[in-house]
Short mmCIF file of C-alpha atoms and ligand atoms in Angstrom, two decimals:
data_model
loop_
_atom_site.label_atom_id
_atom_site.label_comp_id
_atom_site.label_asym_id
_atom_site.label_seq_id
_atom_site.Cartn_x
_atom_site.Cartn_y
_atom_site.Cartn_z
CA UNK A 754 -31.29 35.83 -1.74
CA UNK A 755 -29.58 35.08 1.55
CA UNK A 756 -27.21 32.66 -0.57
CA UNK A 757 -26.13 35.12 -3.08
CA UNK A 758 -25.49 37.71 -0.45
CA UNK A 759 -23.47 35.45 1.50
CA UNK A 760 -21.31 34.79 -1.53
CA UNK A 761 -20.92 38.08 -2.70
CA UNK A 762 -19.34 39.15 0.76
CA UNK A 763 -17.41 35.58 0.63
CA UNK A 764 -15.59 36.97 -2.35
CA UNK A 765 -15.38 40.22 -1.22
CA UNK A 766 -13.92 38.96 1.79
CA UNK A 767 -11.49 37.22 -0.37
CA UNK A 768 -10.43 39.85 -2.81
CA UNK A 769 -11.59 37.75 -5.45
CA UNK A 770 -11.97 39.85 -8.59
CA UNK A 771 -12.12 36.95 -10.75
CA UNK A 772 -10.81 39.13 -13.88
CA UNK A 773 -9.66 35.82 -14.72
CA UNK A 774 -6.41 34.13 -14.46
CA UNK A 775 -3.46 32.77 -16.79
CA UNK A 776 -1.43 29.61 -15.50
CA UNK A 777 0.20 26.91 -17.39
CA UNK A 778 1.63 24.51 -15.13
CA UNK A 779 -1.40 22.74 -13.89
CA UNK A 780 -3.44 22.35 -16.88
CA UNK A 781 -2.41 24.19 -20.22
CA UNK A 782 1.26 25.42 -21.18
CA UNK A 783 2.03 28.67 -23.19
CA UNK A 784 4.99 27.54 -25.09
CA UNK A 785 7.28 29.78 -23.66
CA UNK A 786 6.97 28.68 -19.83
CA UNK A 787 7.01 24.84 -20.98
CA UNK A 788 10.79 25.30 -22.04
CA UNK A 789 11.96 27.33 -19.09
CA UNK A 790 13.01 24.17 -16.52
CA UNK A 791 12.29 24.82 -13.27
CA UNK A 792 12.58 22.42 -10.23
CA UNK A 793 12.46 22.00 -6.79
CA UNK A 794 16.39 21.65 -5.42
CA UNK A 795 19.12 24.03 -5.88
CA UNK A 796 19.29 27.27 -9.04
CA UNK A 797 16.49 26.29 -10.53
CA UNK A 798 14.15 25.45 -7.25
CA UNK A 799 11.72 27.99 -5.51
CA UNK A 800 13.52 30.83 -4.44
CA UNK A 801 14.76 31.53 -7.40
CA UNK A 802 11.88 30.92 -9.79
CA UNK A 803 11.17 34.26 -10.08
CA UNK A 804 14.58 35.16 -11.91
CA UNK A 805 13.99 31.87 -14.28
CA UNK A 806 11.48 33.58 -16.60
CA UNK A 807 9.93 37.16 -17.07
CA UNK A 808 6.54 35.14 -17.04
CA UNK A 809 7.83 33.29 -13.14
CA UNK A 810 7.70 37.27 -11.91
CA UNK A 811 5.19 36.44 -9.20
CA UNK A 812 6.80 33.91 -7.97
CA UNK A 813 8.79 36.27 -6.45
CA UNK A 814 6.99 39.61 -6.69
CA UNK A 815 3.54 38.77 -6.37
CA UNK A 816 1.45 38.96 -2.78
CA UNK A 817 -0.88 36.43 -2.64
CA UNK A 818 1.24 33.28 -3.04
CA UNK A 819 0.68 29.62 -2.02
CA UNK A 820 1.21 27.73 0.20
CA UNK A 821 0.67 29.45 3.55
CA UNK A 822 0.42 28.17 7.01
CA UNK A 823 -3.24 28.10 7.84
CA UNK A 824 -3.54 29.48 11.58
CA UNK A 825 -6.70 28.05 12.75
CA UNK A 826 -6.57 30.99 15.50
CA UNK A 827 -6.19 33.89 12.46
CA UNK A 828 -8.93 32.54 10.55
CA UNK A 829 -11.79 35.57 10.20
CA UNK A 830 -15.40 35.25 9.76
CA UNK A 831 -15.54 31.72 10.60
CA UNK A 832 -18.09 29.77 10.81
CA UNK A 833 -19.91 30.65 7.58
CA UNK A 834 -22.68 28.17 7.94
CA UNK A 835 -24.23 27.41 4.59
CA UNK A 836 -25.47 23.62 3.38
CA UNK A 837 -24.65 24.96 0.16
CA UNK A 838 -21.78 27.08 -0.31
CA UNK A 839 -19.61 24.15 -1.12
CA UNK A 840 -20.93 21.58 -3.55
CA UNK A 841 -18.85 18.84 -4.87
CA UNK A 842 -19.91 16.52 -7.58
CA UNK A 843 -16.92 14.43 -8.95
CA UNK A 844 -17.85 11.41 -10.99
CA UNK A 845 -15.74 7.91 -11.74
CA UNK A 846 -13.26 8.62 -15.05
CA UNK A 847 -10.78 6.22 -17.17
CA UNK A 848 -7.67 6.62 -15.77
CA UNK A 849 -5.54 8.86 -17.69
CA UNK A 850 -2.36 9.61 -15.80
CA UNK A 851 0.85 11.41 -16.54
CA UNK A 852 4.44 11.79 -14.38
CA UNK A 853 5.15 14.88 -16.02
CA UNK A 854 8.50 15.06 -14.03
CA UNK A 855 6.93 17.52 -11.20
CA UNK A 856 4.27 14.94 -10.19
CA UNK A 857 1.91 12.58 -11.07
CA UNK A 858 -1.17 13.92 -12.53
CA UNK A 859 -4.31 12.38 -12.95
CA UNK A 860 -6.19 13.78 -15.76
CA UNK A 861 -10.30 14.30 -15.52
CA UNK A 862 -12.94 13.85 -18.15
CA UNK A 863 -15.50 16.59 -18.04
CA UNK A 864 -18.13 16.32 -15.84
CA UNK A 865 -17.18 16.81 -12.42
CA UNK A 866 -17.46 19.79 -10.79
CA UNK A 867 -17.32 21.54 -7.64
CA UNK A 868 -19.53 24.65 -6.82
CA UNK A 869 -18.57 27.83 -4.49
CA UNK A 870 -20.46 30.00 -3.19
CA UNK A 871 -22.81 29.07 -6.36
CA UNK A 872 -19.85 29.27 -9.23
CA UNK A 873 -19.31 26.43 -10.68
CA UNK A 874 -15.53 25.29 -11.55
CA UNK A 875 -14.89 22.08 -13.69
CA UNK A 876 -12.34 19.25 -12.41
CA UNK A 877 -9.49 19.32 -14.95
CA UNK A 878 -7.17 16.97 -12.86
CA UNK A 879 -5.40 16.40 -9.29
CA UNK A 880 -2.12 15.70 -8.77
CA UNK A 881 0.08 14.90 -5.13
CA UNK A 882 2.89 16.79 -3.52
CA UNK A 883 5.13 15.24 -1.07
CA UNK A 884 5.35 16.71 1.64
CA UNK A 885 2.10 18.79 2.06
CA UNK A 886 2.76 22.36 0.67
CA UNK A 887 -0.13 24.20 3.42
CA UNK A 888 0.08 23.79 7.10
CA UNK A 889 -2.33 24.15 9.73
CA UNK A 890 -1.69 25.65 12.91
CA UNK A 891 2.32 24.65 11.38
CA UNK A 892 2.18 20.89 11.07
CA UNK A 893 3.15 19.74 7.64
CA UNK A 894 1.74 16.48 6.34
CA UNK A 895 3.19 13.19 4.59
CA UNK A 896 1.38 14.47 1.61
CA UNK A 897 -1.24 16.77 -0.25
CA UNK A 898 -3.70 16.48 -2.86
CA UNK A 899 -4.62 19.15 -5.33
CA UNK A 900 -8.13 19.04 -7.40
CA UNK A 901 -7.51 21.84 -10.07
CA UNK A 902 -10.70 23.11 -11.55
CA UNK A 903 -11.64 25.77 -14.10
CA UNK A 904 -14.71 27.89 -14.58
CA UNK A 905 -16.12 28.72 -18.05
CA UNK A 906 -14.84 32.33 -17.62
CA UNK A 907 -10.90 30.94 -16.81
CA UNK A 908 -10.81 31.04 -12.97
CA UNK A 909 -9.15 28.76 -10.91
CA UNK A 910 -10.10 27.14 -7.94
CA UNK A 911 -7.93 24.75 -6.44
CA UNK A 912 -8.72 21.91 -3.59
CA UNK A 913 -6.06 20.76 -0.95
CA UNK A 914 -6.53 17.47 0.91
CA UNK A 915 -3.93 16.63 3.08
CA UNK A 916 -2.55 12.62 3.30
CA UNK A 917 -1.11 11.40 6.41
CA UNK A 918 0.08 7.95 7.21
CA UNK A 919 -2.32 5.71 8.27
CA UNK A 920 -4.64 2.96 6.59
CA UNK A 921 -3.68 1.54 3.57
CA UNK A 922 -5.56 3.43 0.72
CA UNK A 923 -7.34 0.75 -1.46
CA UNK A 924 -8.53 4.19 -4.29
CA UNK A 925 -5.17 5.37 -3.85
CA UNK A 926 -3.42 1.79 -4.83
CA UNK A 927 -5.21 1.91 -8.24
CA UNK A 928 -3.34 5.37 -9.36
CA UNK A 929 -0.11 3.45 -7.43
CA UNK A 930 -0.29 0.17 -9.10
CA UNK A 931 -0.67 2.34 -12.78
CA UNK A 932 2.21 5.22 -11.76
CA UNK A 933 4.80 5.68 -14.47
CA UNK A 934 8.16 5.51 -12.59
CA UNK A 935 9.89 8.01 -15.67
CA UNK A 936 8.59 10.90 -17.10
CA UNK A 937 6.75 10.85 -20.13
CA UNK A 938 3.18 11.21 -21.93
CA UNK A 939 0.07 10.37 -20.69
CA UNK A 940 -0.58 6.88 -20.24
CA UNK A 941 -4.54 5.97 -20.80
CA UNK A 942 -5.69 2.66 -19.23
CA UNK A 943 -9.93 2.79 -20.07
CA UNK A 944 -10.36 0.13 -18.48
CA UNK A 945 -9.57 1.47 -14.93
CA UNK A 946 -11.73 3.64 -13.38
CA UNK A 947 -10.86 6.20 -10.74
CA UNK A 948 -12.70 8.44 -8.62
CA UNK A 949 -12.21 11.35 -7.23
CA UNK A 950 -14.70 11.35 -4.54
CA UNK A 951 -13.08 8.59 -2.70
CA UNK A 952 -10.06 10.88 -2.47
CA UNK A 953 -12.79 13.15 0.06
CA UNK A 954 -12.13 13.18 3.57
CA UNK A 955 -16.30 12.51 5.26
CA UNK A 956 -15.53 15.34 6.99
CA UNK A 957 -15.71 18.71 5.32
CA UNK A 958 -15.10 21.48 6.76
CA UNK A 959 -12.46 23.66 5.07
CA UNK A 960 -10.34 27.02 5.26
CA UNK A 961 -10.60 28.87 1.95
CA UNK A 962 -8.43 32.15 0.74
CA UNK A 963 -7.05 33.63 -2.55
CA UNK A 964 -3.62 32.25 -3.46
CA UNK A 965 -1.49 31.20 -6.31
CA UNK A 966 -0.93 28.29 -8.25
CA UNK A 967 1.78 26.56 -5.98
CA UNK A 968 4.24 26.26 -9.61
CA UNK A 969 5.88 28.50 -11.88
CA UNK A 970 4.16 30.67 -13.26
CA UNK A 971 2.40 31.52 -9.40
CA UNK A 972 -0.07 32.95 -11.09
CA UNK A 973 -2.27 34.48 -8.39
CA UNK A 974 -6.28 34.88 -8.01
CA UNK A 975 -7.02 31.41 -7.79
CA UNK A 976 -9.57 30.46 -5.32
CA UNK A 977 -8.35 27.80 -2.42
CA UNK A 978 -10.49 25.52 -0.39
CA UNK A 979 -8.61 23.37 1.75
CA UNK A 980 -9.90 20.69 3.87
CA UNK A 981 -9.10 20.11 7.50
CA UNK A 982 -9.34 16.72 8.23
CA UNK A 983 -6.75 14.51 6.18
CA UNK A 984 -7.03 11.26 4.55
CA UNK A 985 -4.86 7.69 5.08
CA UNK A 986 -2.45 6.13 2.96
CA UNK A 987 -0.44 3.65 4.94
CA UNK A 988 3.07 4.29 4.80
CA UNK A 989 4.91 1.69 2.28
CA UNK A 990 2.09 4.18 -0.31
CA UNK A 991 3.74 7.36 0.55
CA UNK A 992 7.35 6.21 0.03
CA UNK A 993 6.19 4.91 -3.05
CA UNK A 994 5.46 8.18 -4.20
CA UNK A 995 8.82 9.79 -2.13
CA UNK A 996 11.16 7.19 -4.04
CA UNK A 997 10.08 9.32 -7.09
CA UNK A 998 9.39 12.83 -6.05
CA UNK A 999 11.37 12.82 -2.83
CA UNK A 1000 10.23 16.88 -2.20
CA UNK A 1001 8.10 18.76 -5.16
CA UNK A 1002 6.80 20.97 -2.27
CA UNK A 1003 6.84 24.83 -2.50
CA UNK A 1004 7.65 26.32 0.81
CA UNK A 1005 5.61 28.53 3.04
CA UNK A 1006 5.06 31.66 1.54
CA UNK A 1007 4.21 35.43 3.54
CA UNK A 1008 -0.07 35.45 3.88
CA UNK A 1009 0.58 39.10 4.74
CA UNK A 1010 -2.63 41.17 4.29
CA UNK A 1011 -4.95 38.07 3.42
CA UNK A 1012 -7.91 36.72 4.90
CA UNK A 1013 -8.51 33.09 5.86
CA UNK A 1014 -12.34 32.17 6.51
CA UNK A 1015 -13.28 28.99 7.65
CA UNK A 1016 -16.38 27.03 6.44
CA UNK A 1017 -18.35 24.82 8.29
ZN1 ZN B 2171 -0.29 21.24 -6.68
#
């Protein structure tokens, strides 16, 4: 009872409504918003995705956009001590991976899943941004990982783990060694597993919010958790990834009325 009080005034805290939520970048593309090209450098790049496509309105209209700097000092009704309000279960999967020309996308079986505040929300993929699109108390970092997942009903919930440079990443090196340098379909190597898990800082306590997808079409109500504590990839990894995607990083956008709640 205690649990499913504490989530209801979680969500209420976060103006979830969970009416559901459209996107197409991240996971599935209504044919429309697949032909509009949008980018991250000059008339097609973020402040003007808005104007690229009636359906790219929130990029530039909408209120609760990502990525925002996390203030650490801002955060409200911290401290939400619950074993169980975040439960991640991500198994090993073939590696299926795509460069899809934003990033590189690793593509999830089902199976893995991560739980909030007792909803659960199926892994779809994760995919990196260089640099990191959040901050924290205004440092940026080398890079950031999203896990987009999906709930039965079509919400969104999307985890950020920030990568600094560090230790050389042995899990990381597997997607690295397989990473289509061009654009193109999804290459499937069954052979190779990955997992997600390893991709977990041990540490995991995390500021969640409501935001946006973080690419046209921003569509908003999507539920973000992101974790405090990075992970390592040594450097020679990250410019790996920078030779290709030198900056597919949204900037900061306004938090304005939202709250941030920390979870311990
Ligand atoms: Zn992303």
């Amino acid at each position: 009872m205690t649990s499913t009080l504490q989530r209801r005034r979680l969500l209420k805290l976060l103006g979830m409504s969970f009416l559901g939520t459209s996107f197409s970048s991240c996971v599935t593309s209504p044919a429309r918003a697949t032909t509009v090209n949008w980018g991250y450098i000059g008339k097609t790049g973020p402040a003007n995705w808005g104007e690229l496509s009636p359906e790219f309105q929130l990029c530039q209209i909408g209120r609760q956009q990502t990525p925002i700097d996390l203030q650490i000092a801002d955060v409200k009704n911290a401290h939400s001590k619950n074993q169980d309000l975040l439960v991640i279960n991500y198994q090993p999967t073939a590696l299926h991976l795509i460069n899809n020309g934003k990033t590189i996308q690793v593509n999830y079986k089902t199976g893995s899943y991560l739980k909030y505040a007792h909803q659960s929300f199926e892994l779809l993929q994760f995919h990196f941004h260089h640099f990191s699109e959040h901050r924290i108390n205004g440092k940026s970092y080398d890079m950031e990982l999203h896990f987009v997942h999906r709930s039965q009903t079509g919400n969104l919930a999307v985890m950020g783990v920030f990568l600094q440079a560090g230790a050389f990443n042995p899990a990381l090196q597997i997607i690295w060694d397989a990473m289509p340098q061009q654009q193109g379909l999804e290459t499937r190597i069954e052979d190779i597993n990955i997992d997600a898990s390893q991709f977990l800082p041990a540490e995991h306590r995390f500021l969640t919010y409501s935001g946006s997808l973080t690419t046209p079409p921003c569509s908003e109500n999507v539920l973000w958790c992101v974790m405090e504590t990075p992970i390592e990839a040594s450097r020679s990894q990250i410019a790996k990834f920078s030779q290709i995607f030198p900056h597919n990083a949204r900037p900061l956008q306004p938090r304005n009325d939202r709250v941030v709640i920390e979870v311990l």
